[in-house]
JSON list of C-alpha atoms in Angstrom, two decimals:
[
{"chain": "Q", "resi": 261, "resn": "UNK", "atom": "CA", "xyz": [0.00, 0.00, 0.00]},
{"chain": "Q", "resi": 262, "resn": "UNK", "atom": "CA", "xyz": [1.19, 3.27, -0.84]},
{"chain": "Q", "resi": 263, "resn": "UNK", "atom": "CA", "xyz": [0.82, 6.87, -0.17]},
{"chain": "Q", "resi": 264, "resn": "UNK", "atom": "CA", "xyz": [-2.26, 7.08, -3.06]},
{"chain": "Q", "resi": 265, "resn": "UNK", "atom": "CA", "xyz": [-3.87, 4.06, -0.98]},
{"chain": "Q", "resi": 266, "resn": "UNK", "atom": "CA", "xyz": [-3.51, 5.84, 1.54]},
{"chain": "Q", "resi": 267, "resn": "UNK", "atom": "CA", "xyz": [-5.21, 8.89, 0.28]},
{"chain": "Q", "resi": 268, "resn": "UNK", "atom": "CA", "xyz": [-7.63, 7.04, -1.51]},
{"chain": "Q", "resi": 269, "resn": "UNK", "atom": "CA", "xyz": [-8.66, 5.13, 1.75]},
{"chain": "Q", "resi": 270, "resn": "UNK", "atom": "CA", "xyz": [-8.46, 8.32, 3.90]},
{"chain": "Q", "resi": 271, "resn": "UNK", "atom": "CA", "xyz": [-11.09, 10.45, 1.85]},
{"chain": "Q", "resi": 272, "resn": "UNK", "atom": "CA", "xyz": [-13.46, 7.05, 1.47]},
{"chain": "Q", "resi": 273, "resn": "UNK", "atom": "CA", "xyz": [-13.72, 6.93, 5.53]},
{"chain": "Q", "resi": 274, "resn": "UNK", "atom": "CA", "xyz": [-14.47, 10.54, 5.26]},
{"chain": "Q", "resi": 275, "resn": "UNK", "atom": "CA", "xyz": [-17.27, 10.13, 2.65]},
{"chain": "Q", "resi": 276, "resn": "UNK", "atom": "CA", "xyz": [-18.13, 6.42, 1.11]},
{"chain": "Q", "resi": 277, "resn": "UNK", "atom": "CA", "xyz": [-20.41, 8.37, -1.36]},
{"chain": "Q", "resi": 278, "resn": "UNK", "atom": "CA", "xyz": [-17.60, 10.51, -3.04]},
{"chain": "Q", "resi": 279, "resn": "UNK", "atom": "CA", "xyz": [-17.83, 9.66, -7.21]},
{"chain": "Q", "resi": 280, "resn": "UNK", "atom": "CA", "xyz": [-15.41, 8.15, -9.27]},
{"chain": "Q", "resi": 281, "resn": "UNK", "atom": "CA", "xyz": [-14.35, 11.58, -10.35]},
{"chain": "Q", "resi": 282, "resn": "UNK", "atom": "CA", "xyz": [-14.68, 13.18, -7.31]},
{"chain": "Q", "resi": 283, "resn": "UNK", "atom": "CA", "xyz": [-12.77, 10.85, -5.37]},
{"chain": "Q", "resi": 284, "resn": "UNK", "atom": "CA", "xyz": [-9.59, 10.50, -8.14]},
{"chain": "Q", "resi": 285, "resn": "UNK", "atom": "CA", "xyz": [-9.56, 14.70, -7.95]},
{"chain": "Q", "resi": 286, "resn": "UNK", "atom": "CA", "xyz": [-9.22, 14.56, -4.22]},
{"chain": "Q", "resi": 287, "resn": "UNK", "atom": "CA", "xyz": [-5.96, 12.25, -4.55]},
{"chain": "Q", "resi": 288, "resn": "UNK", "atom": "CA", "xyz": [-4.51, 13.69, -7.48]},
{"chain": "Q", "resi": 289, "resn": "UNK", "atom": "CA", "xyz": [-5.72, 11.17, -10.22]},
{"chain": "Q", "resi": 290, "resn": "UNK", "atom": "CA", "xyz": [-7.73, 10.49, -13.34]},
{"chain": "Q", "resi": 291, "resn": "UNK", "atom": "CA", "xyz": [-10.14, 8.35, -13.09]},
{"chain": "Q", "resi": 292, "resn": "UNK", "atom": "CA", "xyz": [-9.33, 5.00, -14.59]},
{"chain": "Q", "resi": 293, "resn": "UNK", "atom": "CA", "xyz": [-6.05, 4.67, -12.79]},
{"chain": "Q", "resi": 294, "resn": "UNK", "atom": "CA", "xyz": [-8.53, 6.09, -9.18]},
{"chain": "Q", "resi": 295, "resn": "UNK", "atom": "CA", "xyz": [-11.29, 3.33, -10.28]},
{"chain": "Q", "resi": 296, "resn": "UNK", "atom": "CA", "xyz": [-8.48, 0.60, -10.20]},
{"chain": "Q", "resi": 297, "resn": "UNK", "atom": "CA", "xyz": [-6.94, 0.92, -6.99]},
{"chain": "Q", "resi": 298, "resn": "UNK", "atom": "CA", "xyz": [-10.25, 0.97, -5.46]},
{"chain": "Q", "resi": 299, "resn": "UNK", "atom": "CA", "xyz": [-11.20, -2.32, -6.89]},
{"chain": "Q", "resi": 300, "resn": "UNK", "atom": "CA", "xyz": [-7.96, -3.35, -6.18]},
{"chain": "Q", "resi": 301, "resn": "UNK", "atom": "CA", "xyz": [-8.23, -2.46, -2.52]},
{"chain": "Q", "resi": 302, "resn": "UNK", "atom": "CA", "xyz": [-11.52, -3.89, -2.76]},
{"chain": "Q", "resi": 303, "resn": "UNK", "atom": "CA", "xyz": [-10.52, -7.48, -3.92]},
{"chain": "Q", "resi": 304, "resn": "UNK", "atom": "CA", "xyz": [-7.61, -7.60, -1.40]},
{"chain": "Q", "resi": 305, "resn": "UNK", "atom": "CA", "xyz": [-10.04, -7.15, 1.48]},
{"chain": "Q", "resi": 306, "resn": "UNK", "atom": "CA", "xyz": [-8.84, -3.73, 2.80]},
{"chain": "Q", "resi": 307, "resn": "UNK", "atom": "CA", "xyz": [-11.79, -2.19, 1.69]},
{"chain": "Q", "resi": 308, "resn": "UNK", "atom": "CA", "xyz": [-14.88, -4.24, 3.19]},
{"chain": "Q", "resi": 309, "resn": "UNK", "atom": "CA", "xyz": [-18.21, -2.91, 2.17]},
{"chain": "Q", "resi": 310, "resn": "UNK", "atom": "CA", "xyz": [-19.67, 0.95, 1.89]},
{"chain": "Q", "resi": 311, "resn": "UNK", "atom": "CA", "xyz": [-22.42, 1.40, 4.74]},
{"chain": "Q", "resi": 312, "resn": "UNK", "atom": "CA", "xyz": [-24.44, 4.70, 5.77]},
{"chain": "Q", "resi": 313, "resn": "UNK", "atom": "CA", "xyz": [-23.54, 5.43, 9.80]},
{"chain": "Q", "resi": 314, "resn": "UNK", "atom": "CA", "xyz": [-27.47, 5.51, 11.33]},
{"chain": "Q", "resi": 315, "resn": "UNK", "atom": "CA", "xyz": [-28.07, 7.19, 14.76]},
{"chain": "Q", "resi": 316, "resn": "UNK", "atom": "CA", "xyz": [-29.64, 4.60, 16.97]},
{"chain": "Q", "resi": 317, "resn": "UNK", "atom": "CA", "xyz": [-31.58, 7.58, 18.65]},
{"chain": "Q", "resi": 318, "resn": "UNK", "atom": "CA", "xyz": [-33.21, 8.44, 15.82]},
{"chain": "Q", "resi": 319, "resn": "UNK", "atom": "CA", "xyz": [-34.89, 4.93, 15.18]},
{"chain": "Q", "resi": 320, "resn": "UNK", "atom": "CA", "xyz": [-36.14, 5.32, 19.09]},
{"chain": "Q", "resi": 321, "resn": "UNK", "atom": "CA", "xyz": [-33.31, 3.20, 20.50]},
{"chain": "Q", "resi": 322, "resn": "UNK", "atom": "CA", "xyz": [-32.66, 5.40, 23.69]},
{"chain": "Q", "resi": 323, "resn": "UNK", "atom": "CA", "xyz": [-30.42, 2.45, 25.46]},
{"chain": "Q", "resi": 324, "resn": "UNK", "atom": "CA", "xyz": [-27.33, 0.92, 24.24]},
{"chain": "Q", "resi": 325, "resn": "UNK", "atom": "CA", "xyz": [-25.67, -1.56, 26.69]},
{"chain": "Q", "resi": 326, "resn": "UNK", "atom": "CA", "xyz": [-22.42, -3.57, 26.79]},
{"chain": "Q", "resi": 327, "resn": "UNK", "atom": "CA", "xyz": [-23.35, -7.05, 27.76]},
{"chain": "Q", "resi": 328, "resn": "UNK", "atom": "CA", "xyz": [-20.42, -9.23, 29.20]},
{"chain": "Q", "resi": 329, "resn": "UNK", "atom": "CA", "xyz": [-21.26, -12.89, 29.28]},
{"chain": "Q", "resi": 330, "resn": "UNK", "atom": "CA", "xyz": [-19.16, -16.37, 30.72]},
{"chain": "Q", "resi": 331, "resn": "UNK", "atom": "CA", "xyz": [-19.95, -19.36, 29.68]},
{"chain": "Q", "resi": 332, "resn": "UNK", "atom": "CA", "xyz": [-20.00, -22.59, 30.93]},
{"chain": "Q", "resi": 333, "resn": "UNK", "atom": "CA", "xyz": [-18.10, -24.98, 28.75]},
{"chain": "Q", "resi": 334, "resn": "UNK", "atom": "CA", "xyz": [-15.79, -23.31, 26.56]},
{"chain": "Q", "resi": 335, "resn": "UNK", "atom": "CA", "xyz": [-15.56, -26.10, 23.92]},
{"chain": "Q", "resi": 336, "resn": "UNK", "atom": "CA", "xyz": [-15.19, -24.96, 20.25]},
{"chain": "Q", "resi": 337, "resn": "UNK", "atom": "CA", "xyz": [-18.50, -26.40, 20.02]},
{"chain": "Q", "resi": 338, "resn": "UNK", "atom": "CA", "xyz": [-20.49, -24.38, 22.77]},
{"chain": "Q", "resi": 339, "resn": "UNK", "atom": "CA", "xyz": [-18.98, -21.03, 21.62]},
{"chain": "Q", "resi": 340, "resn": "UNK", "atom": "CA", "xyz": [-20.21, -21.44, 18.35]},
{"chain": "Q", "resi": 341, "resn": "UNK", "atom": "CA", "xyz": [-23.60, -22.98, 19.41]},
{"chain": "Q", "resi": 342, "resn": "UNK", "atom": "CA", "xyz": [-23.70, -19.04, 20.98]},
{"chain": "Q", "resi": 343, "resn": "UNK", "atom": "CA", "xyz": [-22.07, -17.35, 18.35]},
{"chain": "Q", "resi": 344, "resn": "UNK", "atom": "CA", "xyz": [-24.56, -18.69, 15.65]},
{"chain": "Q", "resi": 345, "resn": "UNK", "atom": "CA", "xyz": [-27.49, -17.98, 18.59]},
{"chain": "Q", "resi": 346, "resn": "UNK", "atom": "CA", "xyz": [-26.17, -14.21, 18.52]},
{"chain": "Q", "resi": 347, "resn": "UNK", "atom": "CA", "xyz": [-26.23, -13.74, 14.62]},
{"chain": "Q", "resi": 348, "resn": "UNK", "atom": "CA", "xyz": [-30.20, -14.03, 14.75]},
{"chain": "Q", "resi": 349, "resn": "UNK", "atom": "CA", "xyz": [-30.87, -11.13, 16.65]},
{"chain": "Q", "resi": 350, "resn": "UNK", "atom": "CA", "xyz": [-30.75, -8.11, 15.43]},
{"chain": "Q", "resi": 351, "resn": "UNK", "atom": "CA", "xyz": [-30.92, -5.57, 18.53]},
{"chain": "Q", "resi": 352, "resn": "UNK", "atom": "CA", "xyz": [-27.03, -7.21, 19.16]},
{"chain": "Q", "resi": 353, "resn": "UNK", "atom": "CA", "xyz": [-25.53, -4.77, 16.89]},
{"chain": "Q", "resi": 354, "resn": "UNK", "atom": "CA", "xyz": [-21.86, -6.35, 17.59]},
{"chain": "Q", "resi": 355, "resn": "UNK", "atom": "CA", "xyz": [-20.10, -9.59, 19.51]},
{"chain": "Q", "resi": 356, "resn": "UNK", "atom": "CA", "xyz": [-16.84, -10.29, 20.27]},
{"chain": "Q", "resi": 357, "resn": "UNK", "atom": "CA", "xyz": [-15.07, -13.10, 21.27]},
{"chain": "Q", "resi": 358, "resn": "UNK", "atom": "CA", "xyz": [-13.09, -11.76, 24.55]},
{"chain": "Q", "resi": 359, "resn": "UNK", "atom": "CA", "xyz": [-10.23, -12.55, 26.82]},
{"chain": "Q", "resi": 360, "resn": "UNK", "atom": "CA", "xyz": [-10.31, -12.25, 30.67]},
{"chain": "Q", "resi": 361, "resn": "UNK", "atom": "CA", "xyz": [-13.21, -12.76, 32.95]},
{"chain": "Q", "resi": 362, "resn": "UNK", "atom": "CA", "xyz": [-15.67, -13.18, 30.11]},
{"chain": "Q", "resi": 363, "resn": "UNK", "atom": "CA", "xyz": [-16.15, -15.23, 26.96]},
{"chain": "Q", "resi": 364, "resn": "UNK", "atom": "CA", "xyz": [-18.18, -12.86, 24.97]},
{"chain": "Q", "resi": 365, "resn": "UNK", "atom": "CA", "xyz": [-19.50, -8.93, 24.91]},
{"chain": "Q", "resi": 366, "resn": "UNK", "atom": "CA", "xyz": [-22.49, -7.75, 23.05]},
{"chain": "Q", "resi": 367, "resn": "UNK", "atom": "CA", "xyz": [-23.66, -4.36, 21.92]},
{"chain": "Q", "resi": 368, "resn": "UNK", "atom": "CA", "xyz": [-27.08, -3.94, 22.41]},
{"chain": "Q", "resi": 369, "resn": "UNK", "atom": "CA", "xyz": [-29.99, -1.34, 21.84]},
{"chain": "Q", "resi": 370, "resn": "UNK", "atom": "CA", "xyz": [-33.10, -0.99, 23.34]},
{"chain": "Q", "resi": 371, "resn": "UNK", "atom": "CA", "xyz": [-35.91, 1.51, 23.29]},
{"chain": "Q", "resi": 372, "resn": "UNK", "atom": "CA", "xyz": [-35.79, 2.38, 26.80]},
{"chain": "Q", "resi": 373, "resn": "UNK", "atom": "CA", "xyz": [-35.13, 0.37, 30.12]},
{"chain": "Q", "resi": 374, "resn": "UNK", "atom": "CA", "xyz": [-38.24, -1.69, 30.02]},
{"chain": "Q", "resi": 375, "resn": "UNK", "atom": "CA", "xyz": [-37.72, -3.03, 26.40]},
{"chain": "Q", "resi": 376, "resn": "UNK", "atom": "CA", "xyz": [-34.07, -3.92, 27.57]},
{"chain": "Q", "resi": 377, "resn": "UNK", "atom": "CA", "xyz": [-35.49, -6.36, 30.32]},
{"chain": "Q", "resi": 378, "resn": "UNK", "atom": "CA", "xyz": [-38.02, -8.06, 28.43]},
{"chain": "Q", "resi": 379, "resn": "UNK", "atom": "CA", "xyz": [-35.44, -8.42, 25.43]},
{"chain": "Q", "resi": 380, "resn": "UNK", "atom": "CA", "xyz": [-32.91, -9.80, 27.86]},
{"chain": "Q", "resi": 381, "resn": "UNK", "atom": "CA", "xyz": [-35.38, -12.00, 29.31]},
{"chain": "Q", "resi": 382, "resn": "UNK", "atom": "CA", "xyz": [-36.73, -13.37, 26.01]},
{"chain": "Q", "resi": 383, "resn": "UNK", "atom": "CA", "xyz": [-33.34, -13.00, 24.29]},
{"chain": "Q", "resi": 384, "resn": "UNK", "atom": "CA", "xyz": [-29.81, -12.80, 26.36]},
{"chain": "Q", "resi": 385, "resn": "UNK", "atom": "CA", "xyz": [-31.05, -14.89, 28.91]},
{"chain": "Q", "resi": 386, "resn": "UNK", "atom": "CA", "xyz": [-32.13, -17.82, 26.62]},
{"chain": "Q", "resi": 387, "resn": "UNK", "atom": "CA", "xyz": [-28.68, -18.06, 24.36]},
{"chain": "Q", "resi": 388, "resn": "UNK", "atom": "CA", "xyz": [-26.83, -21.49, 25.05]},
{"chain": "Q", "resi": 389, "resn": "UNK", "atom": "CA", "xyz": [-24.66, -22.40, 27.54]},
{"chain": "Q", "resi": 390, "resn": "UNK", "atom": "CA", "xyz": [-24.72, -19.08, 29.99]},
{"chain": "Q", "resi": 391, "resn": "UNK", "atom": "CA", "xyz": [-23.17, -19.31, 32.98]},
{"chain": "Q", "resi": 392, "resn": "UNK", "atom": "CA", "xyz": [-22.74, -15.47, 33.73]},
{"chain": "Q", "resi": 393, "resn": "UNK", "atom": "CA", "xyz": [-24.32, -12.06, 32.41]},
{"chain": "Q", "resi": 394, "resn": "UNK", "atom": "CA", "xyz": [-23.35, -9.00, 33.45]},
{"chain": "Q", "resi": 395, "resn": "UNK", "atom": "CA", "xyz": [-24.42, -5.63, 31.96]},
{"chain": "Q", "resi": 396, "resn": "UNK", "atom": "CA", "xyz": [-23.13, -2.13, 31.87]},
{"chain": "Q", "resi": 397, "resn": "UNK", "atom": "CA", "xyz": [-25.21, 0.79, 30.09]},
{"chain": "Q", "resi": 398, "resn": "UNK", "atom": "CA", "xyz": [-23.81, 3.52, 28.06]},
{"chain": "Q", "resi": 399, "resn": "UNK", "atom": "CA", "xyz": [-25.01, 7.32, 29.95]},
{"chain": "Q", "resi": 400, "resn": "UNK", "atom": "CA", "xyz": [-23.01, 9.15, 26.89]},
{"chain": "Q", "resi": 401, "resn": "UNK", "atom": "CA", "xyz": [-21.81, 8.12, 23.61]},
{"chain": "Q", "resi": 402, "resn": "UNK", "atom": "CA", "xyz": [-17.64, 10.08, 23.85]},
{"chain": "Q", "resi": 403, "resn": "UNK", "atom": "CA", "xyz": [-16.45, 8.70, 20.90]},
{"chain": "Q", "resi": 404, "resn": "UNK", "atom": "CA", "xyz": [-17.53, 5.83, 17.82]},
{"chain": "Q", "resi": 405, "resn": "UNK", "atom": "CA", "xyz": [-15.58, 4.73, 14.49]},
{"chain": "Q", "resi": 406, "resn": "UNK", "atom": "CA", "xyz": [-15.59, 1.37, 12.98]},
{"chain": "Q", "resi": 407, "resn": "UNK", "atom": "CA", "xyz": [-12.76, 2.85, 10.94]},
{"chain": "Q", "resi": 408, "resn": "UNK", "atom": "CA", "xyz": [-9.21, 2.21, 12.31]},
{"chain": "Q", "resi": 409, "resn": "UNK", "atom": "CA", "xyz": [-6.50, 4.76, 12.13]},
{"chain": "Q", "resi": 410, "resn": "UNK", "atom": "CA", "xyz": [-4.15, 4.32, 8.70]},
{"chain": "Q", "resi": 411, "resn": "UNK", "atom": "CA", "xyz": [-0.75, 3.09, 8.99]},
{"chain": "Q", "resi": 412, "resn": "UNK", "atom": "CA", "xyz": [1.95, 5.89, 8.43]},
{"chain": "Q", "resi": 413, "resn": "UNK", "atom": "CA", "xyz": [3.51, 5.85, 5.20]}
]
């Protein structure tokens, strides 16, 4: 990757919708060669997908929560019996597979405090093989990217 990637990549997290043309004039190219090295970056898997950022808030989800859950057995076979449980449910807006105390944390949203309880109830609370839940909820949002920082050149 080179300093044009790096360009190229730098303006995209800044706006996925920029042209073909608009895009190659921001890095200093026309825009065959611009068009390339995108699909290039594209096919080697730097580049991932294009997606629109959507405020939670907006749709009426007023709580977000970081759910931190242990497991029982931690076979290959019961953390993916409730890693393909989480993929259904789409109020779990991320899961990771975590080191320490815990086996898993979720990102969740709910519409307020009630909704959270019943979905935990009908949802968390029913997933395979849970030993031990434990939930923190976000008061304010300080910072979100899904976009890590570029390597220097």
């Amino acid at each position: 990757m080179d300093r044009v990637d790096r360009k190229i990549l730098e303006a995209l997290q800044e706006d996925a919708r920029l042209s073909s043309a608009e895009l190659a004039e921001r890095v200093s190219l026309t825009t065959s060669p611009c068009w390339r090295r995108v699909k290039r970056l594209e096919e080697e898997g730097v580049i991932t997908g294009y997606q629109a950022r959507i405020d939670p808030e907006r749709l009426g989800y007023q709580v977000m929560a970081f759910v931190y859950i242990s497991l029982d057995l931690k076979s290959a076979q019961s953390l993916q019996a409730f890693e393909d449980s989480v993929m259904g449910i789409p109020q779990v807006l991320a899961c990771h597979r975590i080191s320490g105390r815990y086996d898993h944390q979720l990102v969740v949203v709910a519409e307020d405090l009630a909704a959270y309880g019943k979905f935990a109830e009908a949802n968390i609370n029913s997933l395979p093989g849970i030993k031990e839940i434990y939930t923190s909820f976000v008061l304010r949002e300080v910072k979100s990217t899904t976009n890590p920082p570029l390597p220097p050149a």
